[in-house]
Amino acid sequence: EDQVTQSPEALRLQEGESSSLNCSYTVSGLRGLFWYRQDPGKGPEFLFTLYSAGEEKEKERLKATLTKKESFLHITAPKPEDSATYLCAVQEGQGAQKLVFGQGTRLTINP
Amino acid sequence: SQTIHQWPATLVQPVGSPLSLECTVEGTSNPNLYWYRQAAGRGLQLLFYSVGIGQISSEVPQNLSASRPQDRQFILSSKKLLLSDSGFYLCAWSKGNTGELFFGEGSRLTVL
C-alpha cells in the first residue's frame, strides 16, 4: 500500500531561520509528487509538481527537490506569512484520484 | 481564469438530517471533479470523483453520495447524517490526468 510520511509534524522557526520539510514515500511507480500549502480553514493551494529524481522547482522562498525515496521542501529566510500547513502528495497512477496525501507539516514562523 | 466556488462555508446539522454541499467551477470545461474530507489531525481522504456528467466513482463506502448534474457542478449529499460525518469537506478540480488539484475554500460540517 502506498505510504506518504511527512516530518516533522510541526515546526517552529524564527523569521529568517532557514529549514527543510521532509516527505518520504513508498510507491511502485511514481507518476508525480506534489506540494500544497494550506492556510487554516482554507482549501490547499497547489505549489509544485516534481516528476523525476534530481528535479528541483522554486517559488519565492520555497524550493522543492526530489530523490527516489523522498522530497524536501526547503524554505529560505522565511517570513511570518509563510506560516501554513504544507502537504505532500504522491501519484502512482493516472489521474488525481490516484493521489495519496501525507498528514502535513504545520509550519509556524515567529516574527 | 478558472475559479471554484463551494458552499455553504459552515454548516451545523442534527444527526439524521439531510445534507447538500454544492461546488461549481468556472472558466474551464469538462474538468475532473473531486470531493475530499479532511478530519482533524488526519490527511485528505478522497470520497468521490467524476470525469464527466453523471459519472461518479466512490472511493470509500459511507453514508454519503455525490452527483454531477452539469459539467461544472458537483454535489455531495446525505439522506441522514451521522456524527462521524463531521469534518472539513473540500471540492477540487483538475484537468486531464494531472495530479495538480485546485481546491475550493471548503465547507465545515458539524453534526450534533
Short mmCIF file of C-alpha atoms in Angstrom, two decimals:
data_model
loop_
_atom_site.label_atom_id
_atom_site.label_comp_id
_atom_site.label_asym_id
_atom_site.label_seq_id
_atom_site.Cartn_x
_atom_site.Cartn_y
_atom_site.Cartn_z
CA GLU A 1 0.00 0.00 0.00
CA ASP A 2 1.21 3.49 -0.84
CA GLN A 3 2.57 5.43 2.08
CA VAL A 4 3.45 9.07 2.37
CA THR A 5 5.06 10.25 5.56
CA GLN A 6 5.82 13.87 6.34
CA SER A 7 8.18 15.09 9.03
CA PRO A 8 8.24 16.86 11.31
CA GLU A 9 4.55 17.12 12.20
CA ALA A 10 5.10 20.68 13.38
CA LEU A 11 7.99 23.11 13.09
CA ARG A 12 8.52 26.49 14.68
CA LEU A 13 11.13 28.83 13.25
CA GLN A 14 12.20 32.37 13.82
CA GLU A 15 11.83 34.77 10.92
CA GLY A 16 14.88 34.38 8.68
CA GLU A 17 15.75 30.91 10.02
CA SER A 18 16.01 28.52 7.06
CA SER A 19 14.97 24.87 7.32
CA SER A 20 13.58 21.90 5.37
CA LEU A 21 10.42 19.80 5.47
CA ASN A 22 10.58 16.14 4.51
CA CYS A 23 8.20 13.91 2.57
CA SER A 24 9.17 10.25 2.25
CA TYR A 25 7.17 7.87 0.10
CA THR A 26 6.85 4.26 -0.98
CA VAL A 27 5.13 3.73 -4.32
CA SER A 28 5.63 1.13 -7.01
CA GLY A 29 5.71 3.67 -9.82
CA LEU A 30 5.81 7.37 -9.13
CA ARG A 31 3.90 9.48 -11.65
CA GLY A 32 4.43 12.72 -9.79
CA LEU A 33 4.99 14.29 -6.38
CA PHE A 34 3.03 17.37 -5.43
CA TRP A 35 3.39 20.03 -2.75
CA TYR A 36 0.47 22.07 -1.48
CA ARG A 37 0.13 24.88 1.04
CA GLN A 38 -2.93 25.05 3.29
CA ASP A 39 -3.85 28.04 5.45
CA PRO A 40 -6.12 27.43 8.47
CA GLY A 41 -9.74 26.97 7.46
CA LYS A 42 -8.93 27.14 3.74
CA GLY A 43 -8.51 24.68 0.90
CA PRO A 44 -4.99 23.60 -0.11
CA GLU A 45 -3.19 25.66 -2.73
CA PHE A 46 -1.04 23.92 -5.34
CA LEU A 47 2.67 24.82 -5.19
CA PHE A 48 4.87 22.39 -7.16
CA THR A 49 4.95 19.22 -9.20
CA LEU A 50 8.10 17.07 -9.38
CA TYR A 51 8.33 14.13 -11.77
CA SER A 52 11.80 12.61 -11.57
CA ALA A 53 14.72 12.25 -9.18
CA GLY A 54 17.04 15.23 -9.31
CA GLU A 55 14.33 17.65 -10.33
CA GLU A 56 14.03 20.97 -8.48
CA LYS A 57 11.37 23.67 -8.52
CA GLU A 58 11.48 27.12 -6.91
CA LYS A 59 8.94 29.72 -5.96
CA GLU A 60 9.95 32.77 -3.92
CA ARG A 61 11.47 31.43 -0.67
CA LEU A 62 10.48 27.82 -1.37
CA LYS A 63 12.45 25.18 -3.24
CA ALA A 64 11.27 21.60 -3.71
CA THR A 65 13.63 18.74 -4.53
CA LEU A 66 13.05 15.08 -5.30
CA THR A 67 15.04 11.88 -4.82
CA LYS A 68 13.96 8.28 -5.45
CA LYS A 69 12.56 7.94 -1.94
CA GLU A 70 11.81 11.40 -0.63
CA SER A 71 11.21 15.05 -1.35
CA PHE A 72 12.32 18.10 0.55
CA LEU A 73 10.69 21.48 0.74
CA HIS A 74 13.41 23.95 1.60
CA ILE A 75 12.38 27.30 2.96
CA THR A 76 14.98 30.05 2.90
CA ALA A 77 14.80 33.10 5.16
CA PRO A 78 11.11 32.52 5.92
CA LYS A 79 8.68 35.28 6.82
CA PRO A 80 5.61 35.07 9.11
CA GLU A 81 3.35 34.90 6.03
CA ASP A 82 4.96 31.57 5.17
CA SER A 83 3.22 30.06 8.20
CA ALA A 84 0.85 27.33 6.98
CA THR A 85 0.49 23.56 6.77
CA TYR A 86 2.45 22.08 3.88
CA LEU A 87 1.03 18.92 2.31
CA CYS A 88 2.83 16.44 0.15
CA ALA A 89 1.05 14.02 -2.19
CA VAL A 90 2.27 11.26 -4.50
CA GLN A 91 0.58 10.00 -7.63
CA GLU A 92 1.01 6.38 -8.62
CA GLY A 93 -1.42 6.08 -11.50
CA GLN A 94 -3.19 8.33 -13.96
CA GLY A 95 -5.47 11.00 -12.60
CA ALA A 96 -5.65 12.94 -9.35
CA GLN A 97 -7.80 10.16 -7.90
CA LYS A 98 -4.51 8.27 -7.57
CA LEU A 99 -3.07 10.88 -5.22
CA VAL A 100 -2.08 9.82 -1.72
CA PHE A 101 -1.64 12.70 0.70
CA GLY A 102 0.64 12.92 3.69
CA GLN A 103 -0.53 14.26 7.04
CA GLY A 104 1.21 17.58 6.51
CA THR A 105 3.77 19.67 8.38
CA ARG A 106 2.43 22.64 10.31
CA LEU A 107 4.97 25.43 9.92
CA THR A 108 4.96 28.49 12.19
CA ILE A 109 7.29 31.43 11.58
CA ASN A 110 7.66 33.74 14.54
CA PRO A 111 8.50 37.41 13.87
CA SER B 1 -9.04 32.36 -15.23
CA GLN B 2 -10.55 29.37 -13.52
CA THR B 3 -12.37 29.66 -10.20
CA ILE B 4 -14.07 27.18 -7.92
CA HIS B 5 -16.90 28.03 -5.57
CA GLN B 6 -18.08 25.87 -2.72
CA TRP B 7 -20.97 26.46 -0.32
CA PRO B 8 -22.10 26.68 2.37
CA ALA B 9 -18.86 27.54 4.16
CA THR B 10 -20.16 26.43 7.55
CA LEU B 11 -22.97 24.09 8.45
CA VAL B 12 -24.28 22.76 11.77
CA GLN B 13 -26.77 19.94 11.38
CA PRO B 14 -28.52 17.49 13.76
CA VAL B 15 -27.97 13.76 13.47
CA GLY B 16 -30.39 12.24 10.99
CA SER B 17 -30.89 15.39 8.93
CA PRO B 18 -30.09 15.60 5.20
CA LEU B 19 -27.05 17.27 3.66
CA SER B 20 -26.31 19.05 0.43
CA LEU B 21 -22.96 20.68 -0.34
CA GLU B 22 -22.52 22.31 -3.71
CA CYS B 23 -19.49 23.09 -5.81
CA THR B 24 -19.19 24.85 -9.16
CA VAL B 25 -16.20 25.52 -11.36
CA GLU B 26 -15.94 28.44 -13.77
CA GLY B 27 -13.56 29.18 -16.61
CA THR B 28 -12.93 25.63 -17.81
CA SER B 29 -14.86 22.84 -19.49
CA ASN B 30 -15.02 19.12 -18.76
CA PRO B 31 -12.98 19.26 -15.57
CA ASN B 32 -12.40 16.24 -13.37
CA LEU B 33 -14.15 16.93 -10.06
CA TYR B 34 -13.40 15.60 -6.58
CA TRP B 35 -14.83 15.61 -3.06
CA TYR B 36 -12.38 15.19 -0.19
CA ARG B 37 -12.86 15.08 3.57
CA GLN B 38 -10.24 16.32 5.97
CA ALA B 39 -10.72 15.24 9.58
CA ALA B 40 -8.78 16.91 12.39
CA GLY B 41 -5.25 15.54 12.58
CA ARG B 42 -5.76 13.32 9.56
CA GLY B 43 -4.85 13.59 5.92
CA LEU B 44 -7.10 14.29 2.98
CA GLN B 45 -9.42 11.41 2.19
CA LEU B 46 -10.85 11.13 -1.30
CA LEU B 47 -14.60 10.46 -1.16
CA PHE B 48 -15.81 10.74 -4.77
CA TYR B 49 -14.51 11.76 -8.14
CA SER B 50 -16.12 12.40 -11.50
CA VAL B 51 -14.68 12.55 -15.02
CA GLY B 52 -17.94 13.64 -16.66
CA ILE B 53 -21.65 14.38 -16.27
CA GLY B 54 -23.40 11.57 -14.44
CA GLN B 55 -20.13 9.63 -13.95
CA ILE B 56 -19.35 9.18 -10.26
CA SER B 57 -16.77 6.92 -8.66
CA SER B 58 -16.81 6.25 -4.94
CA GLU B 59 -13.58 5.61 -3.11
CA VAL B 60 -14.91 4.85 0.35
CA PRO B 61 -18.22 3.16 1.28
CA GLN B 62 -20.09 5.55 3.52
CA ASN B 63 -23.23 7.47 4.33
CA LEU B 64 -22.65 9.99 1.53
CA SER B 65 -23.40 10.21 -2.17
CA ALA B 66 -22.35 12.53 -4.98
CA SER B 67 -23.93 13.73 -8.19
CA ARG B 68 -22.79 15.73 -11.20
CA PRO B 69 -25.91 17.13 -12.89
CA GLN B 70 -23.97 19.59 -15.06
CA ASP B 71 -20.44 19.71 -16.46
CA ARG B 72 -19.14 22.13 -13.85
CA GLN B 73 -21.37 21.29 -10.89
CA PHE B 74 -20.64 18.69 -8.23
CA ILE B 75 -22.94 17.98 -5.29
CA LEU B 76 -22.27 16.00 -2.10
CA SER B 77 -25.35 14.67 -0.33
CA SER B 78 -26.57 12.57 2.52
CA LYS B 79 -30.09 11.45 3.41
CA LYS B 80 -29.33 11.03 7.12
CA LEU B 81 -26.22 12.48 8.72
CA LEU B 82 -24.19 10.61 11.33
CA LEU B 83 -21.96 12.12 14.00
CA SER B 84 -18.98 10.64 12.16
CA ASP B 85 -19.80 12.76 9.09
CA SER B 86 -18.47 15.85 10.84
CA GLY B 87 -15.40 17.29 9.15
CA PHE B 88 -13.99 19.71 6.63
CA TYR B 89 -15.19 18.95 3.10
CA LEU B 90 -13.23 20.10 0.11
CA CYS B 91 -14.22 20.20 -3.53
CA ALA B 92 -11.44 20.25 -6.12
CA TRP B 93 -10.96 20.13 -9.88
CA SER B 94 -8.21 19.07 -12.22
CA LYS B 95 -7.67 18.97 -15.97
CA GLY B 96 -6.95 15.64 -17.61
CA ASN B 97 -4.80 13.09 -15.82
CA THR B 98 -2.62 15.55 -13.95
CA GLY B 99 -2.33 15.36 -10.18
CA GLU B 100 -2.50 19.13 -9.91
CA LEU B 101 -5.64 19.86 -7.95
CA PHE B 102 -7.32 23.21 -7.42
CA PHE B 103 -9.38 23.31 -4.28
CA GLY B 104 -12.37 25.29 -3.13
CA GLU B 105 -12.47 27.14 0.18
CA GLY B 106 -14.03 24.18 1.99
CA SER B 107 -17.22 23.52 3.96
CA ARG B 108 -17.02 22.93 7.70
CA LEU B 109 -19.75 20.45 8.75
CA THR B 110 -20.59 19.83 12.39
CA VAL B 111 -23.13 17.13 13.15
CA LEU B 112 -24.62 17.34 16.65
#
